[in-house]
Amino acid sequence: MGEFLNFIDGRFVKGCGERFANHFPATGEVIGTIYGAGQSEVDAAVGAARAALKGRWGRLSVPERVDLLRKLADAVNARFDEFLAAEVRDTGKPASLARHIDIPRGAANFNVFADQIQTTGADAFEMSTPDGAGALNYAVRVPRGVIAVICPWNLPLLLMTWKVAPALACGNTVVVKPSEETPATATLLGEVMNQVGIPPGVYNVVHGGGIAAAGEFLTRHPDVDGITFTGETTTGEAIMAAAARGVRPVSLELGGKNAGIIFADADFDKTMEGIGRSCFANTGQVCLGTERLYVQRAIFERITDALAVKARSYRFGDPFDTATTMGPVISAEHRAKVLKYYEKARAAGAGVLAGGGVPESAGCERGYWVEPTVWTGLAQDNAIIAEEIFGPCVHLSPFDTEEEAIALANDSRYGLATSIWTENLSRAHRVARQIEVGIAWVNCWFLRDLRTAFGGSKRSGIGREGGIHSMEFYTQLRNVCVKL
Ligand code: NDP
């Protein structure tokens, strides 16, 4: 049984918030107790973060911070198996997946932003003055201050360090509120912070729920200077409202209902490999995943049949078993939500080509399992095509022309990502420019260069993170004008 304590000012503390059980999603078993932070622990964490800014951390040079970030990456890698086990127990995702994505990317984020901060400059302008002497303007980048980091449960370590690493690279301090479903890796990272000599108060973790709990206490705290959030769109709206008080900046990476577009000239095998992953990886709990697929009519049947075969090919079971290729969803509550959509699809008369229920295989008697599901036949305005389900499911619709595919893909309030599959290069560029999203992939999916802009359009978010864009959020420019 694990005990997940708050990490404040370099020490693990219990807390006066709600105590709740942590479950292993594959079996539903209770595997630990989470000690929620109350208002007083959130106050202490924000106070410690403020004090750290004024202490030794605030006086470190960029090379000194870079050195510490590299040590963090090395230390996470040195404790790889511990992080891996913690992530798998919290999420139920297959260890084979977390071994290749969650933990290595979680560590790599520290190196990526250690590199980035060393090459990030700022403006410099010379100007003429009426007396002919001239003036020099240059900008310096200063940290924003205390950053609240609020994270979801689908890729806990990866998405948390995606924010913590650039925040620390830029000289800020952070208070992290992980999802109450996945407290483990954020807590373990506290130990690593102490181990490599990050000063107390630079990295703090408060546990608990969002509403009327640690999440709200943190986002409403008047001494927080900026909020970076990844999660659902409705939560993002609440956080944006909280940030308005005190005029604090927000970076919001929110939900999606991403469309894949497959043209008849696409390379069939490569498309099926990429699209299959985009629909079902991480049991469909990826913000960038595909839940709407538009397929040119000539190959519609071939693609739907192949995707149904793919959906039926997954092996459920113990996430630590290397033969397991799909885990459960995160919680009983999320399973109920996904199954409700499965029921809605059936009631609306969808063609169910694969799945649609709960797997009956051995090992799935307990825990939060759902079947990978493939539907056809619903109208574009159906909830299954309009709303984010965040499960291993996809609806396919046929289209005839390029214009029609673009219009269907853009017919959504979300605008996070798309993937376009075609061997016609001109068409690929043409379509990519017209889809209203933050990220358009051509003949690939989830291929990430961490220097590039990451974020959503429409209701999928505000702002971009990654590379220089993270530096823009986690620093402020101070212009210095020197009369010569
Ligand atoms: P939620 O929005 O439910 O929760 C995200 C975090 O916010 C959790 O830590 C949650 O706490 C906290 N929270 C909830 N309400 C508040 C509040 N009022 N004030 C402050 N904090 C609050 O998202 P999920 O965890 O369910 O994650 C899934 C969602 O995340 C999907 O919509 C997905 O699309 C999106 N996502 C977006 C990504 C992107 O980059 N655009 C990437 C990954 C996921 P708790 O849960 O503990 O109550």
XYZ file of C-alpha atoms and ligand atoms in Angstrom:
532
model
C 0.000 0.000 0.000
C 1.370 3.401 -0.950
C 0.972 6.638 0.945
C 0.894 9.735 -1.238
C 1.838 12.803 0.758
C 2.004 16.436 -0.224
C 5.514 17.721 -0.941
C 5.993 21.205 0.442
C 9.248 23.100 0.925
C 11.297 19.931 0.414
C 9.353 17.848 2.967
C 6.550 15.290 2.752
C 3.532 16.286 4.830
C 0.082 14.776 5.359
C -2.429 17.595 5.110
C -5.818 18.553 6.416
C -7.701 17.916 3.152
C -9.780 14.896 2.264
C -8.084 11.463 2.429
C -9.025 9.118 -0.343
C -8.126 5.770 -1.809
C -5.954 5.234 -4.860
C -7.104 2.355 -7.105
C -5.324 0.068 -9.579
C -7.540 0.463 -12.656
C -6.850 -3.074 -13.916
C -8.476 -4.666 -10.857
C -10.135 -1.838 -8.963
C -8.068 -2.796 -5.882
C -7.157 -0.109 -3.392
C -3.390 0.359 -3.601
C -2.814 3.453 -1.525
C -4.040 6.459 0.399
C -3.814 9.988 -0.921
C -3.514 12.763 1.647
C -5.338 15.752 0.205
C -4.069 19.262 0.830
C -6.355 21.745 2.529
C -6.221 25.500 2.149
C -3.421 25.691 4.757
C -1.131 23.302 2.820
C -1.817 25.154 -0.423
C -0.937 28.416 1.367
C 2.255 26.798 2.687
C 3.204 25.460 -0.760
C 2.662 28.814 -2.480
C 4.533 30.543 0.376
C 7.457 28.129 0.026
C 7.509 28.688 -3.737
C 7.564 32.466 -3.222
C 10.367 32.226 -0.645
C 12.427 29.991 -2.941
C 12.277 32.639 -5.671
C 13.858 35.092 -3.279
C 16.420 32.579 -2.012
C 19.326 30.651 -3.571
C 17.214 29.419 -6.521
C 16.461 32.977 -7.604
C 20.190 33.778 -7.749
C 21.290 30.756 -9.813
C 22.720 31.443 -13.258
C 21.290 29.786 -16.379
C 24.208 27.291 -16.586
C 23.624 26.334 -12.948
C 19.923 25.716 -13.592
C 20.783 23.786 -16.756
C 23.118 21.584 -14.753
C 20.336 20.807 -12.247
C 17.828 20.040 -15.024
C 20.249 17.552 -16.570
C 20.705 15.930 -13.159
C 16.911 15.642 -12.868
C 16.711 13.844 -16.224
C 19.531 11.493 -15.188
C 17.964 10.822 -11.790
C 14.552 9.956 -13.295
C 16.289 7.598 -15.712
C 18.321 6.074 -12.870
C 15.032 5.309 -11.048
C 13.282 4.320 -14.292
C 11.760 1.092 -12.952
C 10.306 2.835 -9.888
C 8.703 5.536 -12.046
C 7.461 2.885 -14.461
C 5.827 0.785 -11.722
C 4.269 3.890 -10.129
C 2.780 5.049 -13.450
C 1.441 1.613 -14.375
C -0.170 1.112 -10.953
C -1.849 4.531 -11.118
C -3.095 4.327 -14.709
C -3.307 0.605 -15.539
C -1.638 1.313 -18.893
C 0.550 -1.489 -20.313
C 4.098 -1.310 -18.927
C 5.333 -1.763 -22.509
C 3.692 1.572 -23.433
C 4.865 3.511 -20.371
C 8.391 2.117 -20.904
C 8.517 3.626 -24.403
C 6.566 6.842 -23.943
C 5.624 8.077 -20.469
C 8.845 7.612 -18.525
C 11.501 8.349 -21.192
C 9.593 11.452 -22.389
C 8.982 12.440 -18.766
C 12.755 12.464 -18.223
C 13.627 13.885 -21.660
C 11.547 17.024 -21.032
C 14.198 18.190 -18.543
C 16.979 17.865 -21.151
C 14.889 19.451 -23.917
C 14.240 22.615 -21.910
C 17.811 22.669 -20.549
C 18.848 22.934 -24.227
C 16.131 25.438 -25.080
C 16.927 27.964 -22.339
C 20.535 28.174 -23.502
C 19.577 29.285 -26.996
C 16.675 31.566 -26.122
C 17.478 35.209 -26.653
C 15.410 38.367 -26.559
C 14.914 41.602 -28.544
C 17.665 44.164 -29.147
C 17.053 47.380 -31.164
C 19.175 50.434 -31.808
C 17.260 53.672 -32.371
C 18.110 57.197 -33.364
C 17.239 60.130 -31.095
C 16.631 63.780 -32.095
C 19.973 64.849 -30.584
C 21.769 62.254 -32.672
C 23.128 60.339 -29.676
C 20.882 57.316 -30.209
C 19.680 54.718 -27.787
C 19.930 50.987 -27.340
C 16.948 48.898 -26.334
C 17.396 45.364 -25.143
C 15.059 42.977 -23.388
C 15.889 40.664 -20.533
C 13.822 37.589 -19.765
C 12.724 37.311 -16.170
C 10.778 34.433 -14.620
C 7.058 34.982 -14.095
C 7.270 33.815 -10.487
C 5.149 31.140 -8.824
C 3.467 28.903 -11.404
C 0.498 26.635 -10.655
C 0.738 23.428 -12.724
C -2.546 21.482 -12.982
C -2.346 18.130 -14.751
C -4.624 15.310 -15.972
C -4.337 11.560 -15.488
C -3.761 10.210 -18.996
C 0.019 10.777 -19.294
C 0.804 11.931 -15.761
C 4.607 12.245 -15.615
C 5.018 13.239 -19.265
C 2.421 16.039 -19.194
C 3.571 17.293 -15.789
C 7.265 17.592 -16.675
C 6.251 19.163 -20.015
C 5.288 22.142 -17.817
C 7.596 21.797 -14.803
C 10.787 21.498 -16.887
C 10.395 24.771 -18.851
C 9.072 26.561 -15.762
C 12.223 25.630 -13.826
C 14.502 26.247 -16.812
C 13.197 29.818 -16.868
C 13.824 30.270 -13.136
C 10.247 29.994 -11.825
C 9.070 27.916 -8.899
C 6.058 25.586 -9.152
C 3.173 24.158 -7.189
C 1.872 21.052 -8.956
C -1.644 19.643 -8.532
C -1.681 16.215 -10.189
C -4.969 14.481 -10.924
C -6.375 12.736 -7.863
C -6.375 9.543 -9.975
C -2.613 9.641 -10.528
C -0.663 11.035 -7.569
C 2.358 8.696 -7.666
C 4.929 10.010 -10.141
C 4.528 13.670 -9.097
C 5.150 12.559 -5.498
C 8.154 10.438 -6.459
C 9.590 13.373 -8.373
C 9.699 15.246 -5.021
C 12.237 12.694 -3.754
C 14.264 13.174 -6.930
C 14.236 16.964 -6.489
C 15.783 16.588 -3.016
C 18.212 13.964 -4.264
C 19.756 16.215 -6.961
C 19.846 19.323 -4.752
C 16.954 21.421 -6.077
C 16.432 23.961 -3.256
C 13.366 23.400 -1.034
C 10.267 25.254 -2.206
C 11.179 25.216 -5.928
C 8.979 22.164 -6.627
C 5.918 21.552 -4.478
C 3.058 19.062 -4.885
C -0.420 19.378 -3.421
C -2.900 16.519 -3.748
C -6.656 16.494 -3.906
C -9.579 17.104 -6.168
C -10.318 20.138 -8.290
C -13.577 21.709 -7.176
C -13.620 23.094 -3.591
C -10.288 21.349 -3.035
C -6.572 21.700 -3.785
C -7.130 22.578 -7.475
C -9.375 25.544 -6.750
C -7.417 26.620 -3.660
C -4.368 26.832 -5.910
C -5.825 28.507 -8.983
C -7.601 31.113 -6.831
C -4.545 31.794 -4.692
C -3.652 35.492 -5.007
C 0.088 34.808 -4.778
C 0.172 32.540 -7.851
C 1.596 34.453 -10.846
C 0.568 32.167 -13.698
C -1.399 28.978 -14.312
C -0.637 26.239 -16.793
C -3.351 23.628 -17.191
C -3.987 20.500 -19.223
C -7.397 18.883 -18.967
C -11.010 19.183 -20.024
C -12.410 22.263 -21.720
C -15.018 22.943 -19.012
C -12.319 22.805 -16.309
C -10.240 25.159 -18.458
C -13.121 27.638 -18.473
C -13.315 27.534 -14.642
C -9.554 28.014 -14.377
C -9.601 30.922 -16.802
C -12.306 32.584 -14.701
C -10.203 32.039 -11.539
C -7.156 33.511 -13.295
C -9.050 36.651 -14.268
C -8.924 37.757 -10.651
C -5.468 39.251 -10.296
C -5.012 39.299 -14.101
C -2.867 36.164 -14.185
C -1.797 34.594 -17.494
C -3.011 31.112 -18.374
C -1.840 28.441 -20.758
C -4.634 25.974 -21.492
C -4.226 22.634 -23.286
C -7.776 21.301 -23.452
C -9.952 18.638 -24.981
C -10.258 17.564 -28.591
C -12.440 15.675 -31.042
C -9.762 15.085 -33.608
C -10.546 14.164 -37.186
C -8.430 11.842 -39.307
C -8.807 12.202 -43.090
C -7.887 9.306 -45.358
C -7.757 9.874 -49.105
C -8.097 7.003 -51.568
C -4.462 7.360 -52.662
C -3.078 6.838 -49.127
C -0.528 4.089 -48.502
C -2.811 1.480 -46.981
C -0.426 -0.294 -44.592
C 1.194 2.868 -43.225
C -2.208 4.490 -42.805
C -3.647 1.534 -40.925
C -0.656 1.403 -38.593
C -0.857 5.136 -37.801
C -4.631 5.411 -37.617
C -4.918 2.281 -35.491
C -2.542 3.785 -32.919
C -4.292 7.155 -33.050
C -7.660 5.561 -32.194
C -6.645 3.008 -29.590
C -3.266 3.885 -28.009
C -3.471 4.388 -24.237
C -7.025 2.971 -24.444
C -8.024 6.058 -26.435
C -7.144 8.367 -23.565
C -4.897 10.685 -25.561
C -5.945 14.278 -26.200
C -4.480 13.980 -29.718
C -6.294 10.723 -30.490
C -8.686 10.234 -33.404
C -12.389 9.773 -32.605
C -13.750 10.928 -36.004
C -12.465 9.446 -39.201
C -13.403 10.623 -42.707
C -12.520 8.179 -45.477
C -12.788 8.707 -49.238
C -15.627 6.549 -50.506
C -13.551 4.320 -52.828
C -11.676 2.808 -49.877
C -14.289 3.255 -47.137
C -15.164 -0.425 -46.755
C -11.571 -1.594 -46.890
C -10.574 0.855 -44.124
C -13.566 0.145 -41.871
C -12.989 -3.622 -42.158
C -9.280 -3.266 -41.393
C -9.901 -0.979 -38.428
C -12.451 -3.429 -37.009
C -9.858 -6.215 -37.308
C -7.331 -3.981 -35.575
C -9.821 -3.196 -32.767
C -10.394 -6.904 -32.183
C -6.667 -7.682 -32.082
C -5.863 -6.163 -28.670
C -4.941 -8.320 -25.693
C -6.252 -7.255 -22.304
C -4.796 -8.418 -19.015
C -2.221 -7.645 -16.380
C -0.591 -4.351 -17.465
C 2.786 -5.626 -16.225
C 2.569 -8.655 -18.570
C 4.499 -7.933 -21.774
C 1.789 -9.701 -23.802
C -0.840 -7.127 -22.758
C -1.447 -4.528 -25.460
C -4.408 -2.618 -24.031
C -5.126 -1.534 -20.475
C -8.347 -0.446 -18.779
C -9.608 3.143 -18.651
C -8.627 5.218 -15.657
C -11.584 4.875 -13.273
C -15.023 3.395 -12.683
C -16.482 6.857 -13.326
C -14.714 7.238 -16.670
C -15.718 3.710 -17.683
C -19.353 4.561 -16.972
C -19.007 7.684 -19.154
C -17.467 5.742 -22.063
C -20.067 2.948 -21.808
C -22.850 5.516 -21.840
C -21.581 6.687 -25.249
C -21.422 3.047 -26.395
C -25.090 2.735 -25.421
C -25.996 6.049 -27.094
C -24.344 4.920 -30.345
C -26.325 1.682 -30.336
C -29.571 3.515 -29.545
C -28.932 5.945 -32.419
C -28.618 3.002 -34.819
C -24.848 3.027 -35.406
C -23.291 0.084 -37.191
C -21.075 -1.516 -34.526
C -18.220 -3.144 -36.464
C -16.172 -4.047 -33.387
C -16.544 -3.893 -29.631
C -19.293 -1.846 -28.108
C -19.159 -3.333 -24.618
C -16.937 -4.794 -21.933
C -14.301 -7.452 -22.732
C -15.094 -10.922 -21.468
C -11.527 -12.203 -21.438
C -9.943 -13.631 -18.296
C -8.483 -10.926 -16.120
C -11.177 -8.382 -16.998
C -13.747 -9.524 -14.422
C -12.781 -6.659 -12.154
C -11.344 -3.278 -13.031
C -12.345 -0.624 -15.524
C -12.271 -2.377 -18.902
C -13.996 -1.377 -22.129
C -13.725 -2.829 -25.617
C -12.102 -0.941 -28.503
C -15.043 0.065 -30.644
C -15.607 0.986 -34.295
C -18.827 2.593 -35.523
C -20.276 3.744 -38.829
C -23.552 5.159 -40.049
C -24.256 8.094 -37.748
C -25.112 11.618 -38.881
C -22.461 14.310 -38.515
C -24.439 16.108 -35.786
C -24.729 13.028 -33.559
C -23.169 13.358 -30.070
C -20.816 10.460 -30.885
C -19.211 12.631 -33.603
C -19.492 15.955 -31.773
C -18.413 15.209 -28.181
C -15.077 14.100 -26.743
C -15.482 10.556 -25.384
C -11.825 9.916 -24.444
C -12.123 6.177 -24.903
C -10.850 3.564 -27.418
C -13.506 4.294 -30.021
C -13.913 5.877 -33.425
C -16.697 6.663 -35.880
C -16.026 6.492 -39.642
C -17.922 8.498 -42.273
C -17.358 8.449 -46.054
C -16.642 11.545 -48.169
C -16.297 12.208 -51.895
C -14.323 15.418 -52.437
C -11.437 17.216 -50.767
C -13.690 20.214 -50.011
C -16.206 17.963 -48.309
C -13.503 16.339 -46.141
C -12.222 19.758 -45.035
C -15.717 20.960 -44.182
C -16.499 17.811 -42.162
C -13.206 17.960 -40.254
C -13.769 21.638 -39.425
C -17.332 21.031 -38.287
C -16.364 20.859 -34.594
C -16.059 23.196 -31.642
C -12.676 21.665 -30.919
C -9.453 22.263 -32.839
C -6.570 20.338 -31.357
C -5.106 17.989 -33.970
C -5.697 16.220 -37.262
C -3.929 13.583 -39.322
C -4.125 13.566 -43.112
C -3.272 10.454 -45.105
C -2.455 10.840 -48.809
C 0.413 10.228 -51.241
C -0.444 13.465 -53.095
C 1.974 16.010 -51.673
C 0.217 19.102 -53.004
C -3.059 17.962 -51.537
C -1.396 17.209 -48.197
C -0.061 20.776 -47.902
C -3.308 22.279 -49.180
C -5.511 20.393 -46.721
C -3.161 20.809 -43.726
C -3.363 24.592 -44.098
C -7.146 24.553 -44.036
C -7.945 22.350 -41.043
C -8.695 24.541 -38.023
C -6.325 22.909 -35.544
C -3.091 23.598 -33.688
C -1.343 20.454 -34.971
C -1.743 18.820 -38.397
C 0.114 15.580 -39.096
C 0.605 14.279 -42.623
C 1.074 10.513 -43.004
C 1.920 10.175 -39.323
C 0.452 10.683 -35.871
C 1.979 11.771 -32.554
C 5.350 12.350 -34.205
C 6.626 15.072 -31.915
C 9.582 17.426 -32.237
C 9.517 19.099 -28.830
C 10.789 22.407 -30.238
C 7.579 22.909 -32.211
C 4.421 24.756 -31.147
C 1.979 22.522 -29.281
C -1.556 23.602 -28.445
C -5.099 23.852 -29.685
C -7.417 26.194 -31.557
C -11.100 26.889 -30.854
C -12.155 25.226 -27.569
C -9.028 23.070 -27.464
C -6.960 25.701 -25.749
C -5.192 29.003 -25.518
C -1.511 29.519 -26.076
C 1.238 27.256 -27.321
C 3.895 25.355 -25.411
C 7.057 23.647 -26.692
C 10.432 25.161 -27.602
C 10.497 28.958 -27.671
C 6.724 29.046 -27.055
C 7.197 27.613 -23.552
C 9.884 30.211 -22.925
C 7.372 32.906 -23.891
C 4.854 31.666 -21.335
C 7.256 31.008 -18.468
C 9.151 34.322 -18.758
C 8.297 37.986 -19.081
C 10.275 40.418 -21.195
C 11.617 43.489 -19.429
C 12.783 46.115 -21.892
C 15.783 48.261 -20.966
C 16.243 51.496 -22.948
C 19.725 53.051 -22.662
C 20.297 56.542 -24.034
C 23.774 56.573 -25.541
P -9.965 17.413 -15.853
O -10.184 18.738 -16.479
O -11.105 16.724 -15.203
O -8.859 17.514 -14.707
C -7.565 18.041 -14.961
C -6.987 18.541 -13.638
O -7.715 19.700 -13.203
C -7.081 17.532 -12.512
O -5.908 17.640 -11.734
C -8.324 18.013 -11.784
O -8.390 17.576 -10.457
C -8.155 19.520 -11.870
N -9.366 20.295 -11.671
C -10.656 19.939 -11.907
N -11.501 20.974 -11.651
C -10.720 22.025 -11.242
C -10.989 23.365 -10.843
N -12.223 23.861 -10.816
N -9.946 24.153 -10.498
C -8.682 23.678 -10.542
N -8.354 22.406 -10.904
C -9.355 21.590 -11.261
O -9.302 16.511 -16.974
P -8.967 14.951 -16.879
O -8.006 14.714 -15.751
O -10.259 14.209 -16.909
O -8.155 14.703 -18.241
C -8.778 14.402 -19.455
C -8.937 15.651 -20.293
O -7.672 16.239 -20.526
C -9.517 15.383 -21.661
O -10.475 16.352 -21.961
C -8.324 15.569 -22.591
O -8.668 15.906 -23.893
C -7.563 16.619 -21.886
N -6.155 16.610 -22.308
C -5.704 17.628 -23.124
C -4.403 17.608 -23.591
C -3.892 18.706 -24.471
O -2.696 18.835 -24.591
N -4.731 19.505 -25.097
C -3.478 16.517 -23.242
C -4.062 15.524 -22.376
C -5.360 15.589 -21.931
P -9.042 16.130 -10.098
O -9.164 15.341 -11.338
O -8.061 15.563 -9.166
O -10.381 16.445 -9.525
